[in-house]
Amino acid sequence: WRGDGALSVVRDGNIVIARRRGAPFIVFSRPQLTEALRAAGVKDPGEWTFAQVSWFGLTSFVAILQKPGDSAAAVFAQGGVETFVPHIGAHIEDLRASPIGNFAFARVDPEREYVMLSRGGDPISLPAVRGATAIAWSPDERYVAISTDDETTVARTGTTKAIATLPFGAHALDWLS
């Protein structure tokens, strides 16, 4: 979902927006992706396709891109590539934009675990929670919660040490203000 309530999906390599009224429309096409990657100096820009998208705002977003045998994370703003992070792993799931503009995704090899990066592509420490099923941040992003089927770990964002482990798991988390 985008901040304005529009639903976004990746379909046939395009990012498509559907609003409550009107027909769905392509907001970022595969040819636009190729051109944006070419302009950013990415090797083999035509091989990459959108796999997942998560919105920072109405026009900026982070996406997981895939090509045969590789995945990358890319931040887009004003129609261009702001950050490109190659070789993030072959099996990526559950891309999430954070409240202050960072992002995380679950890497599934060897066991599902979240990785967090700054909008500029720099790693941000998180506790290693194997078998993770969901992630959420406090509204100010000072804290992060990561769930498994059986428990939820809470930590300060940017650290690997848990400050609390709650005796229940979840497949969806949302931190309310």
PDB file of C-alpha atoms in Angstrom, residues 31-163:
ATOM      1  CA  PRO A  31      11.305  -0.005 -19.998  1.00  0.00           C
ATOM      2  CA  GLN A  32      11.505   2.836 -17.428  1.00  0.00           C
ATOM      3  CA  LEU A  33      13.326   0.458 -15.075  1.00  0.00           C
ATOM      4  CA  THR A  34      15.824  -0.449 -17.784  1.00  0.00           C
ATOM      5  CA  GLU A  35      16.454   3.216 -18.594  1.00  0.00           C
ATOM      6  CA  ALA A  36      16.803   4.205 -14.909  1.00  0.00           C
ATOM      7  CA  LEU A  37      19.297   1.382 -14.309  1.00  0.00           C
ATOM      8  CA  ARG A  38      21.230   2.297 -17.481  1.00  0.00           C
ATOM      9  CA  ALA A  39      21.433   5.939 -16.335  1.00  0.00           C
ATOM     10  CA  ALA A  40      22.730   4.750 -12.942  1.00  0.00           C
ATOM     11  CA  GLY A  41      25.471   2.692 -14.625  1.00  0.00           C
ATOM     12  CA  VAL A  42      24.082  -0.713 -13.626  1.00  0.00           C
ATOM     13  CA  LYS A  43      25.488  -3.617 -15.667  1.00  0.00           C
ATOM     14  CA  ASP A  44      22.981  -5.465 -17.893  1.00  0.00           C
ATOM     15  CA  PRO A  45      20.080  -3.074 -17.103  1.00  0.00           C
ATOM     16  CA  GLY A  46      17.628  -4.857 -19.405  1.00  0.00           C
ATOM     17  CA  GLU A  47      17.909  -8.154 -17.508  1.00  0.00           C
ATOM     18  CA  TRP A  48      16.477  -6.816 -14.250  1.00  0.00           C
ATOM     19  CA  THR A  49      12.761  -6.943 -13.377  1.00  0.00           C
ATOM     20  CA  PHE A  50      10.750  -5.713 -10.426  1.00  0.00           C
ATOM     21  CA  ALA A  51       9.925  -8.475  -7.920  1.00  0.00           C
ATOM     22  CA  GLN A  52       8.675  -6.508  -4.879  1.00  0.00           C
ATOM     23  CA  VAL A  53       7.995  -2.889  -3.992  1.00  0.00           C
ATOM     24  CA  SER A  54       7.491  -0.953  -0.741  1.00  0.00           C
ATOM     25  CA  TRP A  55       6.759   2.781  -0.630  1.00  0.00           C
ATOM     26  CA  PHE A  56       8.529   5.518   1.335  1.00  0.00           C
ATOM     27  CA  GLY A  57       6.051   8.135   0.094  1.00  0.00           C
ATOM     28  CA  LEU A  58       3.936   8.863  -2.962  1.00  0.00           C
ATOM     29  CA  THR A  59       6.824   8.926  -5.432  1.00  0.00           C
ATOM     30  CA  SER A  60       9.785   7.249  -3.745  1.00  0.00           C
ATOM     31  CA  PHE A  61      10.065   3.536  -3.106  1.00  0.00           C
ATOM     32  CA  VAL A  62      12.408   0.620  -2.558  1.00  0.00           C
ATOM     33  CA  ALA A  63      12.235  -2.425  -4.802  1.00  0.00           C
ATOM     34  CA  ILE A  64      13.686  -5.877  -4.946  1.00  0.00           C
ATOM     35  CA  LEU A  65      14.941  -6.495  -8.472  1.00  0.00           C
ATOM     36  CA  GLN A  66      15.713  -9.896  -9.925  1.00  0.00           C
ATOM     37  CA  LYS A  67      17.549 -11.316 -12.890  1.00  0.00           C
ATOM     38  CA  PRO A  68      18.518 -14.940 -13.461  1.00  0.00           C
ATOM     39  CA  GLY A  69      20.627 -16.051 -10.487  1.00  0.00           C
ATOM     40  CA  ASP A  70      20.750 -12.690  -8.710  1.00  0.00           C
ATOM     41  CA  SER A  71      18.730 -10.181  -6.694  1.00  0.00           C
ATOM     42  CA  ALA A  72      19.340  -6.531  -5.874  1.00  0.00           C
ATOM     43  CA  ALA A  73      17.693  -3.820  -3.808  1.00  0.00           C
ATOM     44  CA  ALA A  74      17.166  -0.400  -5.366  1.00  0.00           C
ATOM     45  CA  VAL A  75      15.783   2.865  -4.043  1.00  0.00           C
ATOM     46  CA  PHE A  76      13.943   5.037  -6.583  1.00  0.00           C
ATOM     47  CA  ALA A  77      13.095   8.748  -6.294  1.00  0.00           C
ATOM     48  CA  GLN A  78      11.991  11.254  -8.958  1.00  0.00           C
ATOM     49  CA  GLY A  79      11.922   8.448 -11.542  1.00  0.00           C
ATOM     50  CA  GLY A  80      15.580   7.537 -11.122  1.00  0.00           C
ATOM     51  CA  VAL A  81      17.799   5.221  -9.110  1.00  0.00           C
ATOM     52  CA  GLU A  82      19.002   6.739  -5.847  1.00  0.00           C
ATOM     53  CA  THR A  83      20.707   3.589  -4.514  1.00  0.00           C
ATOM     54  CA  PHE A  84      21.497   0.207  -6.068  1.00  0.00           C
ATOM     55  CA  VAL A  85      22.651  -2.676  -3.829  1.00  0.00           C
ATOM     56  CA  PRO A  86      23.614  -5.739  -5.902  1.00  0.00           C
ATOM     57  CA  HIS A  87      23.992  -9.385  -4.884  1.00  0.00           C
ATOM     58  CA  ILE A  88      21.735  -9.386  -1.827  1.00  0.00           C
ATOM     59  CA  GLY A  89      20.867 -13.085  -2.139  1.00  0.00           C
ATOM     60  CA  ALA A  90      18.885 -15.338  -4.397  1.00  0.00           C
ATOM     61  CA  HIS A  91      15.763 -15.827  -2.262  1.00  0.00           C
ATOM     62  CA  ILE A  92      14.334 -12.556  -0.935  1.00  0.00           C
ATOM     63  CA  GLU A  93      10.915 -12.118   0.652  1.00  0.00           C
ATOM     64  CA  ASP A  94       8.867  -9.563   2.571  1.00  0.00           C
ATOM     65  CA  LEU A  95      10.365  -6.207   1.592  1.00  0.00           C
ATOM     66  CA  ARG A  96       9.405  -3.459   4.078  1.00  0.00           C
ATOM     67  CA  ALA A  97      10.067   0.288   4.088  1.00  0.00           C
ATOM     68  CA  SER A  98      10.670   1.616   7.592  1.00  0.00           C
ATOM     69  CA  PRO A  99       9.076   4.720   9.138  1.00  0.00           C
ATOM     70  CA  ILE A 100      12.091   6.987   8.575  1.00  0.00           C
ATOM     71  CA  GLY A 101      13.167   5.782   5.146  1.00  0.00           C
ATOM     72  CA  ASN A 102      15.317   2.700   5.696  1.00  0.00           C
ATOM     73  CA  PHE A 103      14.234  -0.765   4.620  1.00  0.00           C
ATOM     74  CA  ALA A 104      14.439  -4.453   5.465  1.00  0.00           C
ATOM     75  CA  PHE A 105      13.831  -7.733   3.717  1.00  0.00           C
ATOM     76  CA  ALA A 106      13.908 -11.391   4.662  1.00  0.00           C
ATOM     77  CA  ARG A 107      16.741 -13.426   3.220  1.00  0.00           C
ATOM     78  CA  VAL A 108      15.693 -17.069   2.994  1.00  0.00           C
ATOM     79  CA  ASP A 109      19.100 -18.714   2.662  1.00  0.00           C
ATOM     80  CA  PRO A 110      19.846 -20.766   4.708  1.00  0.00           C
ATOM     81  CA  GLU A 111      16.997 -19.917   7.121  1.00  0.00           C
ATOM     82  CA  ARG A 112      14.668 -16.914   6.911  1.00  0.00           C
ATOM     83  CA  GLU A 113      16.263 -13.906   8.628  1.00  0.00           C
ATOM     84  CA  TYR A 114      15.771 -10.130   8.225  1.00  0.00           C
ATOM     85  CA  VAL A 115      18.439  -7.811   6.846  1.00  0.00           C
ATOM     86  CA  MET A 116      18.115  -4.026   7.273  1.00  0.00           C
ATOM     87  CA  LEU A 117      19.763  -1.378   5.112  1.00  0.00           C
ATOM     88  CA  SER A 118      19.779   2.405   5.146  1.00  0.00           C
ATOM     89  CA  ARG A 119      18.259   4.211   2.210  1.00  0.00           C
ATOM     90  CA  GLY A 120      21.844   4.669   1.005  1.00  0.00           C
ATOM     91  CA  GLY A 121      22.481   0.908   1.141  1.00  0.00           C
ATOM     92  CA  ASP A 122      24.534   0.729   4.345  1.00  0.00           C
ATOM     93  CA  PRO A 123      23.870  -2.242   6.683  1.00  0.00           C
ATOM     94  CA  ILE A 124      21.992  -1.546   9.925  1.00  0.00           C
ATOM     95  CA  SER A 125      22.418  -4.102  12.714  1.00  0.00           C
ATOM     96  CA  LEU A 126      19.476  -6.232  13.783  1.00  0.00           C
ATOM     97  CA  PRO A 127      19.276  -9.208  16.129  1.00  0.00           C
ATOM     98  CA  ALA A 128      19.780 -12.501  14.286  1.00  0.00           C
ATOM     99  CA  VAL A 129      16.332 -14.085  14.534  1.00  0.00           C
ATOM    100  CA  ARG A 130      16.212 -17.342  12.587  1.00  0.00           C
ATOM    101  CA  GLY A 131      12.879 -18.390  11.156  1.00  0.00           C
ATOM    102  CA  ALA A 132      11.594 -14.789  11.226  1.00  0.00           C
ATOM    103  CA  THR A 133       8.061 -14.264   9.946  1.00  0.00           C
ATOM    104  CA  ALA A 134       7.441 -10.515  10.434  1.00  0.00           C
ATOM    105  CA  ILE A 135       9.169  -7.212  11.216  1.00  0.00           C
ATOM    106  CA  ALA A 136       7.938  -3.819  12.432  1.00  0.00           C
ATOM    107  CA  TRP A 137       9.510  -0.643  13.792  1.00  0.00           C
ATOM    108  CA  SER A 138       8.382   1.860  16.391  1.00  0.00           C
ATOM    109  CA  PRO A 139       7.121   5.080  14.704  1.00  0.00           C
ATOM    110  CA  ASP A 140      10.427   6.852  15.497  1.00  0.00           C
ATOM    111  CA  GLU A 141      12.354   3.721  14.446  1.00  0.00           C
ATOM    112  CA  ARG A 142      14.251   3.567  17.732  1.00  0.00           C
ATOM    113  CA  TYR A 143      12.999   0.009  18.265  1.00  0.00           C
ATOM    114  CA  VAL A 144      12.391  -2.994  16.044  1.00  0.00           C
ATOM    115  CA  ALA A 145      10.272  -6.098  16.655  1.00  0.00           C
ATOM    116  CA  ILE A 146      10.943  -9.350  14.808  1.00  0.00           C
ATOM    117  CA  SER A 147       8.611 -12.330  15.158  1.00  0.00           C
ATOM    118  CA  THR A 148       8.890 -16.055  14.577  1.00  0.00           C
ATOM    119  CA  ASP A 149       6.081 -18.576  14.891  1.00  0.00           C
ATOM    120  CA  ASP A 150       6.741 -18.823  18.635  1.00  0.00           C
ATOM    121  CA  GLU A 151       8.113 -15.516  19.950  1.00  0.00           C
ATOM    122  CA  THR A 152       8.692 -11.831  19.238  1.00  0.00           C
ATOM    123  CA  THR A 153      12.081 -10.234  19.825  1.00  0.00           C
ATOM    124  CA  VAL A 154      12.307  -6.507  20.582  1.00  0.00           C
ATOM    125  CA  ALA A 155      15.595  -4.611  20.232  1.00  0.00           C
ATOM    126  CA  ARG A 156      16.946  -1.138  19.692  1.00  0.00           C
ATOM    127  CA  THR A 157      17.323  -0.557  15.961  1.00  0.00           C
ATOM    128  CA  GLY A 158      21.004  -0.704  15.045  1.00  0.00           C
ATOM    129  CA  THR A 159      21.917  -3.263  17.712  1.00  0.00           C
ATOM    130  CA  THR A 160      22.045  -7.040  17.785  1.00  0.00           C
ATOM    131  CA  LYS A 161      21.034  -7.429  21.451  1.00  0.00           C
ATOM    132  CA  ALA A 162      17.412  -8.183  22.325  1.00  0.00           C
ATOM    133  CA  ILE A 163      15.917  -6.075  25.112  1.00  0.00           C
TER     134      ILE A 163
END
